[in-house]
Coordinates of N, CA and C in Angstrom, one line a residue:
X1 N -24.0 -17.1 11.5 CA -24.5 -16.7 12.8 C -25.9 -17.2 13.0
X2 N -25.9 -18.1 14.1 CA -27.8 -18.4 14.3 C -28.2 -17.8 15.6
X3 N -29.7 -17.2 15.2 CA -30.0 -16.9 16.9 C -31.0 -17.9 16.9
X4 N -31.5 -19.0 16.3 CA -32.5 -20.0 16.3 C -33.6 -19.2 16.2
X5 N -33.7 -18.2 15.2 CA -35.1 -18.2 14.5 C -34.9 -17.7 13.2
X6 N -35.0 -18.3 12.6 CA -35.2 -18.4 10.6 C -35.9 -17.1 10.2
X7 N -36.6 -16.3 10.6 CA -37.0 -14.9 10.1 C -35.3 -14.4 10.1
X8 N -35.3 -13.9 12.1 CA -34.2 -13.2 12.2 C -32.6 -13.4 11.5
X9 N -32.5 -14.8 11.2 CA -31.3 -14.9 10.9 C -31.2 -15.1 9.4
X10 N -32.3 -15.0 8.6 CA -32.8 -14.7 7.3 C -32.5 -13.3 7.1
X11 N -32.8 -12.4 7.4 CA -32.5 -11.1 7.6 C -31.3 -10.5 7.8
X12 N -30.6 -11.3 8.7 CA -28.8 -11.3 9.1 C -28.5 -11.5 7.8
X13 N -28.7 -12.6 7.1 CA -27.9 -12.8 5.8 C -28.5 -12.2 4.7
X14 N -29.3 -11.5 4.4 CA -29.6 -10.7 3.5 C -28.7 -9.4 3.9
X15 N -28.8 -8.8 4.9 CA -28.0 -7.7 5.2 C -26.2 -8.2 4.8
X16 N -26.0 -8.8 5.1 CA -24.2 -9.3 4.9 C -24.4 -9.8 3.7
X17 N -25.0 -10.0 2.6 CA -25.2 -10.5 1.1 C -25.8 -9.2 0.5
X18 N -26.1 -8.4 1.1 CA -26.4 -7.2 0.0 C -24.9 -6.2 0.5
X19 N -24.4 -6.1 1.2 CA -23.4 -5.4 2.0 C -22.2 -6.2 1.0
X20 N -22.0 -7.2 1.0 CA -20.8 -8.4 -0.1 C -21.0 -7.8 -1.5
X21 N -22.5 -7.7 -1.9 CA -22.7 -7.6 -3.1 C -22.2 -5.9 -3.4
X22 N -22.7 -5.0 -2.5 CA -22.2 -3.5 -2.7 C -21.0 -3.2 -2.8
X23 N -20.3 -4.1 -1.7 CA -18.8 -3.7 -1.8 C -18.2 -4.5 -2.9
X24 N -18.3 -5.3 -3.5 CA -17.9 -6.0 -4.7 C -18.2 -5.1 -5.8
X25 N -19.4 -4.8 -6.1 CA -19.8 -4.0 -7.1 C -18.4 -2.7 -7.0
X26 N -18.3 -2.1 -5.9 CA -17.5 -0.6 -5.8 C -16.3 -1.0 -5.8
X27 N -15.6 -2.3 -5.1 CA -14.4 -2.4 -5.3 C -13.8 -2.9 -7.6
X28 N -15.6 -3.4 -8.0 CA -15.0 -4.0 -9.1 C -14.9 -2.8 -9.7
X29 N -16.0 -1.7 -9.8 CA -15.5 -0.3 -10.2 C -14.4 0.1 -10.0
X30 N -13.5 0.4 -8.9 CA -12.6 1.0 -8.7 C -11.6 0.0 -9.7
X31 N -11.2 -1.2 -9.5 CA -10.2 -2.2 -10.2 C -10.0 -1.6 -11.9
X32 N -11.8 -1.6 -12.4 CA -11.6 -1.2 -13.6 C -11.4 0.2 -14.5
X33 N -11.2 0.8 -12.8 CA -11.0 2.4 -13.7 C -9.4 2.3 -13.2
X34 N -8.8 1.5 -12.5 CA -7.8 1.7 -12.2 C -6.8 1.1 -13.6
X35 N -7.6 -0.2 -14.2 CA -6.9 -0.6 -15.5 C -7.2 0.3 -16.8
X36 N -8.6 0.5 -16.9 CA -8.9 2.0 -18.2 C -8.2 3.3 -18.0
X37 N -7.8 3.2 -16.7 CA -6.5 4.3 -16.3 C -5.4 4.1 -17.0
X38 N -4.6 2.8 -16.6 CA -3.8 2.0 -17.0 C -3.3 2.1 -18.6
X39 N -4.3 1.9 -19.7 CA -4.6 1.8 -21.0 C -4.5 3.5 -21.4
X40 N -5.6 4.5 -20.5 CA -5.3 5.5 -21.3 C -4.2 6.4 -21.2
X41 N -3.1 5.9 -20.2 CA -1.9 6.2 -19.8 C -0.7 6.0 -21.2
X42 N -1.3 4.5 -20.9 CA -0.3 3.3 -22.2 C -0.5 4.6 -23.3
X43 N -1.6 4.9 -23.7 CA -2.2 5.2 -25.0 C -1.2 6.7 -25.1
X44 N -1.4 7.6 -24.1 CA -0.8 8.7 -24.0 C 1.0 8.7 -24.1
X45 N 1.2 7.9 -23.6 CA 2.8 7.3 -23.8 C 2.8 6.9 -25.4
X46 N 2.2 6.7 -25.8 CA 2.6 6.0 -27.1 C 2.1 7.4 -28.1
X47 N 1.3 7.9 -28.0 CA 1.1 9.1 -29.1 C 2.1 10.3 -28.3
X48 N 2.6 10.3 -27.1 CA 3.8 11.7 -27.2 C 5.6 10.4 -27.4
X49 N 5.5 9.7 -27.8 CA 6.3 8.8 -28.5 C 7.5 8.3 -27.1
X50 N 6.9 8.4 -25.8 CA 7.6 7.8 -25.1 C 7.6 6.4 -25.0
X51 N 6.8 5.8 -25.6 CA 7.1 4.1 -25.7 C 6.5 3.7 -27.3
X52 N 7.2 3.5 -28.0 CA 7.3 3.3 -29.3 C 7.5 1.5 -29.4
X53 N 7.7 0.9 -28.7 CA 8.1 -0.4 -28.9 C 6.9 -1.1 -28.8
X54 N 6.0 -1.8 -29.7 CA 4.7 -2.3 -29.9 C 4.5 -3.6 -29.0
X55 N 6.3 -4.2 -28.7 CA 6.4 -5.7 -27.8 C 6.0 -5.6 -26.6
X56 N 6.8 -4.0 -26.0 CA 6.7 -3.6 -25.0 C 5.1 -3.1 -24.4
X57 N 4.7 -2.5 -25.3 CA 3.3 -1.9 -25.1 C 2.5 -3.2 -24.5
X58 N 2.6 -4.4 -25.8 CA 1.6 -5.0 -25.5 C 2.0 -6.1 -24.2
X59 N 3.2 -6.3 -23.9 CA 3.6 -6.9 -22.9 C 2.5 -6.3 -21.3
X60 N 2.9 -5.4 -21.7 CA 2.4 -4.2 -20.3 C 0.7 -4.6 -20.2
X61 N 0.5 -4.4 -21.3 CA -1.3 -4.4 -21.9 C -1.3 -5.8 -20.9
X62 N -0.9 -6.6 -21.4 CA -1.0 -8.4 -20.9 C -1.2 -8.8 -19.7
X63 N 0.2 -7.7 -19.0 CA 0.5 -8.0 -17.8 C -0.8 -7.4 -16.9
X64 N -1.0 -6.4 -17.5 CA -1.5 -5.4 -15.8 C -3.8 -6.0 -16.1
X65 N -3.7 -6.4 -17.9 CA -4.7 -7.0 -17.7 C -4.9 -8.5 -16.8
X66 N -3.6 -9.5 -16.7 CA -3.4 -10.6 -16.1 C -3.7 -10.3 -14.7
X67 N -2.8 -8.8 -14.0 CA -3.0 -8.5 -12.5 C -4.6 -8.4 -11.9
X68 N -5.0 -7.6 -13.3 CA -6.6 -7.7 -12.6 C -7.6 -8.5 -12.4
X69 N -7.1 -9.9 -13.5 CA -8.0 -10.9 -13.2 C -7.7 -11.2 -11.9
X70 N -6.7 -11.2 -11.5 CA -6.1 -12.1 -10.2 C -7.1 -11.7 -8.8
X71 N -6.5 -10.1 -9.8 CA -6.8 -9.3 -8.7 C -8.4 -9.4 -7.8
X72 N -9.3 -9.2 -8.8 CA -10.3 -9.1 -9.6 C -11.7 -10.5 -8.5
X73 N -10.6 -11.8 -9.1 CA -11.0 -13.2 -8.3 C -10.4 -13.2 -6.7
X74 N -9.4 -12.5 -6.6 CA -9.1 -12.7 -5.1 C -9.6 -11.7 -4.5
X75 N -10.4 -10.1 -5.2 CA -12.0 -9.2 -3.9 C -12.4 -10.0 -3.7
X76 N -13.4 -11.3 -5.0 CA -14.1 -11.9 -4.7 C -14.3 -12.8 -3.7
X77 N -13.2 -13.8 -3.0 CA -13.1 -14.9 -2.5 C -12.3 -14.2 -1.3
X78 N -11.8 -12.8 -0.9 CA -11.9 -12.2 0.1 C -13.3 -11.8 0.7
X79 N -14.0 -11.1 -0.2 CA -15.6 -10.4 0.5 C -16.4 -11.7 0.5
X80 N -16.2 -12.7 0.4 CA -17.1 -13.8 0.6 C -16.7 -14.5 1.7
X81 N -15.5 -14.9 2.2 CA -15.2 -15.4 3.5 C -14.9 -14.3 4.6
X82 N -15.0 -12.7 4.2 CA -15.4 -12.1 5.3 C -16.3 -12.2 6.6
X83 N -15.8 -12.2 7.5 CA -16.8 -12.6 8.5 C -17.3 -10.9 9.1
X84 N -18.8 -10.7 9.1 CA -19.1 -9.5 9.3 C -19.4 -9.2 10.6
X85 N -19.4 -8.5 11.5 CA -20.0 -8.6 12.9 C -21.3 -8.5 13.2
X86 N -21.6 -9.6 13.7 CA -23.0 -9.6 14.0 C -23.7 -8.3 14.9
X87 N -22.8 -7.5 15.6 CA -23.6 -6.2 16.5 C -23.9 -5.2 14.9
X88 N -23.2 -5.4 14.3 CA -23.5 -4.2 13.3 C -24.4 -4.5 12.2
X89 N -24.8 -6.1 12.2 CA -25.7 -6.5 10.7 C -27.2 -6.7 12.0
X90 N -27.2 -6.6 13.3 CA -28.5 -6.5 13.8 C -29.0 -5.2 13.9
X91 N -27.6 -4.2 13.9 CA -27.8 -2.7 13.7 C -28.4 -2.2 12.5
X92 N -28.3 -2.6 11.7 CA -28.9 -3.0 10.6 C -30.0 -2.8 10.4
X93 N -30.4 -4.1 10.8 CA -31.5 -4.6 10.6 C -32.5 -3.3 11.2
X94 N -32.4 -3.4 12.4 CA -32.8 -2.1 13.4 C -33.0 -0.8 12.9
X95 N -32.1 -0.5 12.2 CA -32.4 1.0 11.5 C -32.8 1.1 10.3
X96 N -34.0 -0.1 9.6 CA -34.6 -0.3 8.8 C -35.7 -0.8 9.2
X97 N -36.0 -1.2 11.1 CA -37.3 -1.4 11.4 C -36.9 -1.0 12.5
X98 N -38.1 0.1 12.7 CA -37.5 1.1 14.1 C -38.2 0.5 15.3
X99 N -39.5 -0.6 14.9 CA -39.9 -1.1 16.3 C -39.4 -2.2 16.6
X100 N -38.2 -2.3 16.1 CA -37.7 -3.9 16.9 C -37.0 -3.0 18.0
X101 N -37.1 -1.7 18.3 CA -36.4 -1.6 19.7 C -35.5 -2.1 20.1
X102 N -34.3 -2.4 19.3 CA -33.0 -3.0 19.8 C -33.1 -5.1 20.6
X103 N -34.4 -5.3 19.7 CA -33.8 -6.7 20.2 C -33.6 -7.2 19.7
X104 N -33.5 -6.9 18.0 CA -32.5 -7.8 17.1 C -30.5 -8.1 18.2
X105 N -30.7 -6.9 18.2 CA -28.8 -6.9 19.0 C -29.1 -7.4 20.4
X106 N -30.2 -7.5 20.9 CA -30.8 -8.2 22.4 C -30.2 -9.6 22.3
X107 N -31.0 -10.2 21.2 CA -30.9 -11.6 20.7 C -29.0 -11.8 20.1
X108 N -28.7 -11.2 19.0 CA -27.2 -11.2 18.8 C -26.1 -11.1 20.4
X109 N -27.0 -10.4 21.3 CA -25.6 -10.4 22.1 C -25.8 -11.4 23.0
X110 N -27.0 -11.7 23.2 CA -27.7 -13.1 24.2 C -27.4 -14.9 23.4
X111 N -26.9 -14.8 21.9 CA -27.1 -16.4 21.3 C -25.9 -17.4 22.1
X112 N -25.4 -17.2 22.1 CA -24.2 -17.9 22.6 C -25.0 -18.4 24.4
X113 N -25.5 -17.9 24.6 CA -25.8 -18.3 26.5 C -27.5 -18.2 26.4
X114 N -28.0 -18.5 25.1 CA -29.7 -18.8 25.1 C -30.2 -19.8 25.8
X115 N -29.4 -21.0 26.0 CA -29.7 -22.7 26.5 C -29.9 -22.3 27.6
X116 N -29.0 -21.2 28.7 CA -28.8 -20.9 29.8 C -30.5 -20.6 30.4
X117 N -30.9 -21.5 32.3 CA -31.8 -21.9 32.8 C -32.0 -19.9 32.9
X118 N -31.7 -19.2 33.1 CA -32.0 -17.9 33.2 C -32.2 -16.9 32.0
X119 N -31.8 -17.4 31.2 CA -31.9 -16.9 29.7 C -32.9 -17.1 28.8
X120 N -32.8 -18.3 28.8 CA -33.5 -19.6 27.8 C -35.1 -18.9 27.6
X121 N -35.6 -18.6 28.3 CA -37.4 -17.5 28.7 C -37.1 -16.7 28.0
X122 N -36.5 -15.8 28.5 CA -36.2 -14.6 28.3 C -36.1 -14.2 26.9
X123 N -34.9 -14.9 26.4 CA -34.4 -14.9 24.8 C -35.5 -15.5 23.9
X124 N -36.3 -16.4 24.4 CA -37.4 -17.1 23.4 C -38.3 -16.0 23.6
X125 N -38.6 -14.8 24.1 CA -39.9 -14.3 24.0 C -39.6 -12.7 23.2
X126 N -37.8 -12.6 23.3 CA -37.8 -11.7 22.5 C -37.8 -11.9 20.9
X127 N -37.3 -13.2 20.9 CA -37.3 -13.9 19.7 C -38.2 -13.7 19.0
X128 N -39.5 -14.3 19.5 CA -40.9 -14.4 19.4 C -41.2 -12.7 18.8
X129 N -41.3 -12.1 19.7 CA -41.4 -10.5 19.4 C -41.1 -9.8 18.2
X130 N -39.4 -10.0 17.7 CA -38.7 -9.8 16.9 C -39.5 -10.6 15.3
X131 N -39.6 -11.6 15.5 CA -40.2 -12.6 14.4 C -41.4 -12.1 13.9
X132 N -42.2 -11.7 15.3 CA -43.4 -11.3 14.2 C -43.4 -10.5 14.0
X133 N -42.4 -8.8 14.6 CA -42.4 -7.6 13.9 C -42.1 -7.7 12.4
X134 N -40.7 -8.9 12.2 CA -40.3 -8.5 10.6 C -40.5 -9.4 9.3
X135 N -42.1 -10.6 10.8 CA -43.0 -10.8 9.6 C -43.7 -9.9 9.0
X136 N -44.6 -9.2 9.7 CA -45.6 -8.4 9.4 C -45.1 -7.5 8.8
X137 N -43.8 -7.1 9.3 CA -42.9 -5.3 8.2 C -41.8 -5.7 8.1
X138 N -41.3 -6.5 7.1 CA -40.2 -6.8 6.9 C -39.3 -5.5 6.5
X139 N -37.7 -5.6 6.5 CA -37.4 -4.7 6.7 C -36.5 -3.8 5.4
X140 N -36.6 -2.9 5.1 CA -35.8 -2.2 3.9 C -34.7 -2.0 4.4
X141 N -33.9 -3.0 3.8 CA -32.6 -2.6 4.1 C -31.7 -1.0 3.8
X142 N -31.1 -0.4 5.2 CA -30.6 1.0 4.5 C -29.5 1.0 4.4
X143 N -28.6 -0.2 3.3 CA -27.5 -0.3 2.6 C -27.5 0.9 1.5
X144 N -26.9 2.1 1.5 CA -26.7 3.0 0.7 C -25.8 2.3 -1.0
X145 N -26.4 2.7 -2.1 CA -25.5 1.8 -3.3 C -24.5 3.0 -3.8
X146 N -24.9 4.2 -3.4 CA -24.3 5.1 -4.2 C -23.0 5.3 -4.1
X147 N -22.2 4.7 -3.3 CA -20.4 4.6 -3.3 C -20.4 3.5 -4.5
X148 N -21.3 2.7 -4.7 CA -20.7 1.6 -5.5 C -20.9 2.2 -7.4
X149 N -22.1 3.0 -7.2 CA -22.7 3.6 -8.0 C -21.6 4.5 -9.3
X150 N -20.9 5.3 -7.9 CA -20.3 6.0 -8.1 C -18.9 5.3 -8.6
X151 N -18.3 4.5 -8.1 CA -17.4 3.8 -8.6 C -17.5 3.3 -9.8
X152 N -18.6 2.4 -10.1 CA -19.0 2.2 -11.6 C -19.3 2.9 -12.4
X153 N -19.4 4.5 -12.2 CA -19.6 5.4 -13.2 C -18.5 6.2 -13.3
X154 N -17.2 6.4 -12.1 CA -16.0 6.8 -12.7 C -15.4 5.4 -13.8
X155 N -15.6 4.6 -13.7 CA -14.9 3.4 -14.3 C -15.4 3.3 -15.5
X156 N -16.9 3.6 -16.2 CA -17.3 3.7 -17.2 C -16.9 5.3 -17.8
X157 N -17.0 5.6 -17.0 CA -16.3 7.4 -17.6 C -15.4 7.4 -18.4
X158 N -14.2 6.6 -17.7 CA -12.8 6.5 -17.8 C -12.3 5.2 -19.1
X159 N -13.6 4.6 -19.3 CA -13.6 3.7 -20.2 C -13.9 3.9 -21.6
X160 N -14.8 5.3 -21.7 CA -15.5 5.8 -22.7 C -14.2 6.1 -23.0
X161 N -13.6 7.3 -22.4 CA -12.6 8.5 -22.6 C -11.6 7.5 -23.3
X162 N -11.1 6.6 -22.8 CA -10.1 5.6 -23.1 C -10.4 5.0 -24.8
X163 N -11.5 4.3 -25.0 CA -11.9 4.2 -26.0 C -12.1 5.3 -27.0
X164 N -12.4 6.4 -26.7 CA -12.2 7.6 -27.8 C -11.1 8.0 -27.6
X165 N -9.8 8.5 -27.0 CA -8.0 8.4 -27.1 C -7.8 7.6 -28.2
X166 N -8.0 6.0 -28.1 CA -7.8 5.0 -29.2 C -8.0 5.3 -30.3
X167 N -9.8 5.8 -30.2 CA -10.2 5.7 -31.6 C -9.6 7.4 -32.4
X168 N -9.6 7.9 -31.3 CA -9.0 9.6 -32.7 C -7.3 9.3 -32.6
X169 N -6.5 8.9 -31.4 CA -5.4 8.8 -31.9 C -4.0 7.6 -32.3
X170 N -5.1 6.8 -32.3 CA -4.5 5.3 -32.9 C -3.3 5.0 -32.1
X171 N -3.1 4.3 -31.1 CA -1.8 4.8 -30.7 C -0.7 3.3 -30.8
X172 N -1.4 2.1 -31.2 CA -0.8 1.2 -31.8 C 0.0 1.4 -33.0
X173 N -1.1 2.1 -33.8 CA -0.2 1.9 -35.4 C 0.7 3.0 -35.6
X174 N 0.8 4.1 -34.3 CA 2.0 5.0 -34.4 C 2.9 4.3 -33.6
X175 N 2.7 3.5 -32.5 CA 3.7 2.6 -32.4 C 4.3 1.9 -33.4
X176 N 3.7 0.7 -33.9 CA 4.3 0.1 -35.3 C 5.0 0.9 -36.0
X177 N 4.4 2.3 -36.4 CA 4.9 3.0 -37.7 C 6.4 3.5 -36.9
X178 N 6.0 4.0 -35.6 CA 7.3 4.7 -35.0 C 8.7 3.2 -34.9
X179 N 8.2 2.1 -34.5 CA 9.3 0.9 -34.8 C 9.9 0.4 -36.5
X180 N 9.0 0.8 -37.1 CA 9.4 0.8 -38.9 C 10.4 1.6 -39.1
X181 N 10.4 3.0 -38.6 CA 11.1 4.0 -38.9 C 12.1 3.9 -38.3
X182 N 12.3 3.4 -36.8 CA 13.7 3.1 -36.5 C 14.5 1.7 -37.1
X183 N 13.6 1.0 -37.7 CA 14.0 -0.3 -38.7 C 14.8 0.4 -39.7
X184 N 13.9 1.0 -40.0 CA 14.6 1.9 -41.6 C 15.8 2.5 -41.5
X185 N 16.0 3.5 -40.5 CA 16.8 4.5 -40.1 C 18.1 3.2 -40.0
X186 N 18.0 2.3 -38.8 CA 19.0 1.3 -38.8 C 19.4 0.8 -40.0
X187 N 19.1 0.4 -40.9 CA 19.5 -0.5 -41.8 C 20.4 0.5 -42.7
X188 N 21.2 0.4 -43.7 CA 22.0 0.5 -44.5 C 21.4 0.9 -45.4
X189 N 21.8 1.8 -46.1 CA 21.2 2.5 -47.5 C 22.0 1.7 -48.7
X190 N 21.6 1.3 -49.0 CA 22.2 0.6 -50.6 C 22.9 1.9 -50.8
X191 N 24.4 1.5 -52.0 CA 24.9 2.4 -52.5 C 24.8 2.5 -54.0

């Protein structure tokens, strides 16, 4: 989106690149507590001996880690060709610098008909206005992180918990041991 001045539309894209970067952050949280979910599920299936088969386990392990990459690369290359609305990233901007008085969204809703012999004044002087308010006070953006925050701290939660399941109750090598036993059990006793 250009409004033809390099402050303002410097600003646009910081707001929609920190906004890409938050929501990537919270959706990569969520993906990875959804798979440390995943694992400490596996793990719990396998120490109350509902999945004993070590092929099967690790198949699953393969698969649902395979879904996330996918998954994982296609937030990515969705939240990057998102197109964001320009009324809400000048809103933005606005409720991080309270004296632009609404003419960042002045300028966003005037670009398209700026050239225009009745416009053209008009739109270059708010321009002007706009430019030097967020030279002189550039603006804090008030992208909140704490949804993302919070996502990445259920996902590391859930990754610790997962990793201690593993480590007190092994749940591989009661697999293995629980497929030995039915090896054994199958086979024929010498007489």
């Amino acid at each position: 989106m250009k409004t033809g001045s390099h402050v303002i539309d410097s600003n646009l894209h910081s707001v929609a690149r920190r906004w890409r970067s938050l929501r990537f952050l919270q959706h990569t949280g969520t993906l990875g507590a959804l798979v440390t979910l995943f694992f400490l599920l596996l793990a719990l299936a396998a120490v109350r001996g509902w999945v004993t088969d070590p092929d099967l386990a690790g198949g699953l392990a393969i698969l649902a880690v395979f879904a996330a990459v996918v998954a994982w690369a296609s937030l990515g290359i969705v939240l990057l060709n998102r197109d964001l609305a320009p009324q809400w990233l000048a809103g933005v901007v606005e409720q991080s610098q309270p004296k632009l008085l609404d003419r960042v969204n002045t300028l966003v809703a005037l670009r398209e008909s700026r050239h225009e012999p009745g416009v053209k004044s008009f739109y270059r002087r708010i321009a002007q206005q706009a430019q030097q308010l967020l030279t002189k006070a550039p603006p804090t953006l008030s992208l909140s992180p704490w949804r993302a925050v919070l996502h990445v701290s259920i996902f590391f939660a859930l990754l610790v918990a997962t990793l201690l399941v593993y480590d007190k109750y092994s749940p591989w090598q009661r697999m293995h041991a629980a497929q030995q036993a039915k090896q054994m059990a199958v086979k024929p006793q010498p007489a």
